[in-house]
């Protein structure tokens, strides 16, 4: 129902804000090395670091408070207990990534699992997960893994090594020399493997679990999947380090990949609600991005 969905949305939003603000708090010195990031509130000093830390902690506290509100008057059965464990693990893994992730190779897997657990929390809060639940969990994991390990690794390749960052991109040989960007074949294979696995997952409810589908739905899923693959290939095929171009490729991928799950869920939630799920983040972005002093489709990241 709408009430529970609203509370879940608030919990998810608070969890996301907690992670992003904590990440910015920890990465201030690293961000100072990038000219394009000097206008960020924490980097410029417009927002004191202490305030950012307080906002992050309050978001975590309120996220758990809203969990109690969500379950108020309900019996904490095995599924809800598992949901609570997922949320605690998400907080621990996400915090570890934000604080120590730059020093641990492969920590991108931690934040990917963390966001997957946040999704599982919502599913387990209302009963037994089904096949689609696990498909979406894996898609969430893949999405965050690619976003942090691949997109983030390429985007920050020009300065991560200066601060002694240890990540999969640098370990595999991604580097910038002058304006020249080098992305080794092994890293490209890693990127495309994640994307191809996600494309496979999107079609599994119809291929293996007997969910109904329309021909036009499969066509749209195929076209959007091709779009994600295309811009992923464009990103890892770059030979010149151009941060603006990299950010455009990342932003385009984001809009496309986040529409895949709502389209996949049409047989379950219907066309109208799927359309709302696709449209809502786009409208949110268009409305609120200018209000926080950012330019549309040119995020400072």
Coordinates of C-alpha atoms in Angstrom, one line a residue:
X1 CA 0.0 0.0 0.0
X2 CA 1.0 3.6 -0.4
X3 CA 1.8 4.2 3.3
X4 CA 4.3 1.3 3.5
X5 CA 5.8 2.2 0.1
X6 CA 6.3 5.8 1.3
X7 CA 8.0 4.7 4.5
X8 CA 10.2 2.4 2.5
X9 CA 11.1 5.2 0.1
X10 CA 12.1 7.4 3.1
X11 CA 14.3 4.6 4.5
X12 CA 15.9 4.1 1.2
X13 CA 16.4 7.8 0.6
X14 CA 17.9 8.3 4.1
X15 CA 20.2 5.3 3.5
X16 CA 21.4 6.8 0.2
X17 CA 22.0 10.3 1.6
X18 CA 23.9 8.7 4.6
X19 CA 26.3 6.9 2.2
X20 CA 26.8 9.8 -0.3
X21 CA 27.4 12.4 2.4
X22 CA 29.8 10.2 4.4
X23 CA 31.7 9.5 1.1
X24 CA 32.0 13.2 0.4
X25 CA 33.1 13.8 4.0
X26 CA 35.9 11.2 3.8
X27 CA 37.0 12.2 0.3
X28 CA 37.4 15.9 0.8
X29 CA 41.2 15.9 0.4
X30 CA 41.0 13.7 -2.7
X31 CA 38.3 15.9 -4.3
X32 CA 40.5 19.0 -3.8
X33 CA 42.9 17.5 -6.4
X34 CA 40.2 17.8 -9.1
X35 CA 39.6 21.3 -10.4
X36 CA 36.0 20.5 -11.4
X37 CA 35.1 19.5 -7.9
X38 CA 36.3 22.7 -6.2
X39 CA 32.8 24.1 -6.2
X40 CA 31.3 21.2 -4.2
X41 CA 30.1 22.5 -0.8
X42 CA 32.5 20.5 1.3
X43 CA 35.5 21.1 -0.9
X44 CA 34.9 24.9 -1.1
X45 CA 34.2 25.1 2.6
X46 CA 30.7 26.4 2.1
X47 CA 29.5 23.5 4.3
X48 CA 31.7 22.7 7.3
X49 CA 32.9 19.0 7.4
X50 CA 31.4 18.7 10.9
X51 CA 28.0 19.5 9.6
X52 CA 28.3 16.9 6.8
X53 CA 29.2 14.3 9.4
X54 CA 26.3 15.3 11.6
X55 CA 23.9 15.1 8.6
X56 CA 25.2 11.6 7.7
X57 CA 24.8 10.3 11.3
X58 CA 21.3 11.8 11.6
X59 CA 20.3 10.1 8.3
X60 CA 21.4 6.7 9.6
X61 CA 19.6 7.3 12.9
X62 CA 16.4 8.3 11.2
X63 CA 16.6 5.4 8.7
X64 CA 16.5 3.0 11.6
X65 CA 13.8 5.0 13.3
X66 CA 11.6 4.7 10.3
X67 CA 12.2 1.0 10.3
X68 CA 10.5 0.9 13.7
X69 CA 7.7 3.0 12.3
X70 CA 7.3 0.6 9.4
X71 CA 7.0 -2.4 11.7
X72 CA 5.0 -0.7 14.4
X73 CA 2.4 -3.1 15.8
X74 CA 3.7 -6.0 13.6
X75 CA 5.2 -9.3 14.8
X76 CA 8.9 -9.5 14.1
X77 CA 8.9 -12.9 12.3
X78 CA 11.8 -14.6 10.6
X79 CA 11.6 -12.5 7.5
X80 CA 11.5 -9.2 9.3
X81 CA 14.5 -10.3 11.5
X82 CA 16.4 -11.2 8.3
X83 CA 15.4 -7.8 6.9
X84 CA 16.8 -6.1 10.1
X85 CA 20.1 -8.1 9.7
X86 CA 20.3 -7.0 6.0
X87 CA 19.9 -3.3 7.0
X88 CA 22.6 -3.6 9.7
X89 CA 25.0 -5.4 7.3
X90 CA 24.2 -2.7 4.7
X91 CA 25.2 0.0 7.2
X92 CA 28.4 -1.8 8.2
X93 CA 29.5 -2.6 4.7
X94 CA 28.6 0.8 3.3
X95 CA 30.4 2.6 6.1
X96 CA 33.5 0.4 5.6
X97 CA 33.6 1.2 1.9
X98 CA 33.2 5.0 2.5
X99 CA 35.8 5.1 5.2
X100 CA 38.4 2.5 4.2
X101 CA 37.4 1.6 0.6
X102 CA 40.2 3.7 -1.0
X103 CA 42.7 1.6 0.8
X104 CA 41.3 -1.9 0.0
X105 CA 41.3 -3.4 -3.5
X106 CA 37.9 -4.8 -4.3
X107 CA 36.0 -2.8 -1.7
X108 CA 33.6 -2.0 -4.6
X109 CA 32.0 -5.4 -3.9
X110 CA 31.2 -4.3 -0.4
X111 CA 29.2 -1.2 -1.4
X112 CA 27.5 -3.3 -4.1
X113 CA 26.4 -5.9 -1.6
X114 CA 25.4 -3.1 0.8
X115 CA 22.9 -1.6 -1.6
X116 CA 21.7 -5.1 -2.5
X117 CA 20.9 -5.6 1.2
X118 CA 19.0 -2.3 1.3
X119 CA 16.8 -3.7 -1.4
X120 CA 16.4 -7.0 0.3
X121 CA 15.4 -5.2 3.5
X122 CA 12.3 -3.8 1.6
X123 CA 11.4 -7.2 0.1
X124 CA 11.9 -9.2 3.3
X125 CA 9.8 -6.7 5.3
X126 CA 6.7 -8.0 3.7
X127 CA 7.2 -11.7 3.3
X128 CA 9.0 -14.4 1.4
X129 CA 11.2 -13.3 -1.5
X130 CA 10.4 -14.8 -4.9
X131 CA 12.5 -15.4 -8.0
X132 CA 12.1 -11.8 -9.2
X133 CA 13.3 -10.5 -5.8
X134 CA 16.6 -12.3 -6.3
X135 CA 16.9 -11.1 -9.9
X136 CA 16.5 -7.5 -8.8
X137 CA 19.0 -8.1 -5.9
X138 CA 21.6 -9.3 -8.4
X139 CA 20.8 -6.4 -10.8
X140 CA 21.3 -4.0 -7.9
X141 CA 24.6 -5.6 -7.1
X142 CA 25.8 -5.5 -10.7
X143 CA 24.7 -1.9 -11.1
X144 CA 26.6 -0.7 -8.0
X145 CA 29.6 -2.8 -8.8
X146 CA 29.9 -1.4 -12.4
X147 CA 29.2 2.2 -11.2
X148 CA 31.9 2.2 -8.5
X149 CA 34.5 -0.2 -9.9
X150 CA 34.3 0.7 -13.6
X151 CA 32.7 4.1 -14.0
X152 CA 34.3 5.5 -10.9
X153 CA 37.6 3.9 -11.6
X154 CA 37.8 5.5 -15.1
X155 CA 36.5 8.8 -13.9
X156 CA 39.0 9.2 -11.2
X157 CA 42.0 7.5 -12.9
X158 CA 43.8 10.9 -13.3
X159 CA 44.2 11.5 -9.6
X160 CA 43.5 8.4 -7.5
X161 CA 47.1 7.2 -7.8
X162 CA 48.3 10.5 -6.3
X163 CA 46.5 9.8 -3.0
X164 CA 47.6 6.2 -3.0
X165 CA 44.1 4.9 -3.7
X166 CA 44.0 1.1 -4.2
X167 CA 41.2 -0.1 -6.5
X168 CA 40.5 -2.6 -9.3
X169 CA 40.9 0.0 -12.0
X170 CA 44.5 1.0 -11.0
X171 CA 45.4 -2.6 -10.2
X172 CA 44.3 -3.7 -13.7
X173 CA 46.4 -0.9 -15.3
X174 CA 43.9 1.9 -16.0
X175 CA 46.0 5.1 -16.0
X176 CA 46.2 8.6 -17.5
X177 CA 49.4 10.0 -19.0
X178 CA 48.9 13.6 -20.0
X179 CA 45.6 13.5 -21.8
X180 CA 46.0 9.9 -22.9
X181 CA 43.7 7.4 -21.2
X182 CA 44.8 3.7 -21.1
X183 CA 42.2 1.1 -20.3
X184 CA 43.6 -2.5 -20.6
X185 CA 41.7 -5.3 -22.2
X186 CA 41.2 -7.2 -18.9
X187 CA 39.3 -4.2 -17.4
X188 CA 37.2 -3.9 -20.5
X189 CA 36.2 -7.6 -20.3
X190 CA 35.4 -7.1 -16.6
X191 CA 33.1 -4.1 -17.5
X192 CA 31.3 -5.9 -20.3
X193 CA 30.9 -9.1 -18.4
X194 CA 29.0 -7.3 -15.7
X195 CA 26.8 -5.6 -18.3
X196 CA 26.1 -8.8 -20.2
X197 CA 25.2 -10.7 -17.0
X198 CA 22.8 -7.9 -16.2
X199 CA 21.2 -8.1 -19.6
X200 CA 20.8 -11.9 -19.1
X201 CA 19.2 -11.3 -15.7
X202 CA 16.6 -8.9 -17.1
X203 CA 15.2 -11.6 -19.3
X204 CA 15.3 -14.5 -16.8
X205 CA 11.8 -13.9 -15.4
X206 CA 10.4 -14.6 -18.8
X207 CA 12.8 -17.3 -20.0
X208 CA 13.0 -19.4 -16.8
X209 CA 10.2 -18.5 -14.4
X210 CA 7.2 -18.3 -16.6
X211 CA 6.2 -14.7 -16.1
X212 CA 3.9 -13.2 -18.7
X213 CA 5.2 -10.7 -21.2
X214 CA 4.2 -8.7 -24.2
X215 CA 6.2 -8.7 -27.4
X216 CA 6.6 -5.0 -27.3
X217 CA 7.9 -5.2 -23.7
X218 CA 10.8 -7.5 -24.9
X219 CA 11.5 -5.1 -27.7
X220 CA 11.8 -2.2 -25.3
X221 CA 13.9 -4.2 -22.9
X222 CA 16.2 -5.2 -25.8
X223 CA 16.6 -1.6 -27.1
X224 CA 17.3 -0.2 -23.6
X225 CA 19.8 -3.0 -22.9
X226 CA 21.6 -2.3 -26.2
X227 CA 21.7 1.4 -25.2
X228 CA 23.3 0.5 -21.8
X229 CA 25.9 -1.7 -23.6
X230 CA 26.6 0.9 -26.2
X231 CA 27.4 3.7 -23.7
X232 CA 29.4 1.2 -21.6
X233 CA 31.5 0.4 -24.6
X234 CA 31.8 4.1 -25.4
X235 CA 33.2 4.7 -21.9
X236 CA 35.7 1.9 -21.9
X237 CA 36.8 2.7 -25.5
X238 CA 37.9 6.2 -24.7
X239 CA 41.5 6.9 -25.5
X240 CA 41.6 10.6 -24.3
X241 CA 40.8 11.6 -20.8
X242 CA 37.9 14.0 -21.0
X243 CA 36.1 14.3 -17.7
X244 CA 33.0 16.0 -19.1
X245 CA 32.6 13.3 -21.8
X246 CA 33.1 10.6 -19.2
X247 CA 30.4 12.1 -17.0
X248 CA 28.0 12.3 -19.9
X249 CA 28.5 8.7 -20.7
X250 CA 28.0 7.8 -17.0
X251 CA 24.8 9.9 -16.7
X252 CA 23.3 8.4 -19.9
X253 CA 24.0 4.9 -18.6
X254 CA 22.4 5.7 -15.3
X255 CA 19.1 6.8 -16.8
X256 CA 19.0 3.8 -19.1
X257 CA 19.9 1.1 -16.7
X258 CA 17.5 2.4 -14.0
X259 CA 14.6 2.0 -16.4
X260 CA 15.3 -1.7 -17.1
X261 CA 13.8 -3.0 -13.8
X262 CA 10.5 -1.1 -14.1
X263 CA 10.1 -2.3 -17.6
X264 CA 10.9 -5.9 -16.5
X265 CA 8.3 -5.6 -13.7
X266 CA 5.4 -4.6 -16.1
X267 CA 3.7 -8.0 -15.8
X268 CA 3.7 -7.7 -12.0
X269 CA 2.9 -4.0 -11.3
X270 CA 1.4 -2.9 -14.6
X271 CA 2.3 -0.4 -17.2
X272 CA 1.1 2.7 -15.3
X273 CA 3.2 2.0 -12.1
X274 CA 6.2 1.0 -14.2
X275 CA 5.9 4.3 -16.1
X276 CA 5.8 6.2 -12.8
X277 CA 8.9 4.3 -11.6
X278 CA 10.7 5.3 -14.7
X279 CA 9.5 8.9 -14.8
X280 CA 9.8 9.7 -11.1
X281 CA 13.7 9.8 -10.8
X282 CA 13.9 11.8 -14.0
X283 CA 11.5 14.4 -12.9
X284 CA 13.1 14.5 -9.4
X285 CA 16.5 15.1 -11.1
X286 CA 15.2 17.8 -13.4
X287 CA 13.4 19.6 -10.6
X288 CA 16.0 19.4 -7.8
X289 CA 19.4 19.5 -9.5
X290 CA 19.2 23.3 -10.3
X291 CA 18.0 23.9 -6.7
X292 CA 21.3 22.5 -5.3
X293 CA 23.4 24.6 -7.7
X294 CA 24.3 21.9 -10.1
X295 CA 24.0 21.9 -13.9
X296 CA 21.7 19.4 -15.6
X297 CA 23.5 16.4 -17.0
X298 CA 26.9 17.7 -15.8
X299 CA 27.2 16.3 -12.2
X300 CA 30.3 17.3 -10.3
X301 CA 31.5 13.8 -9.5

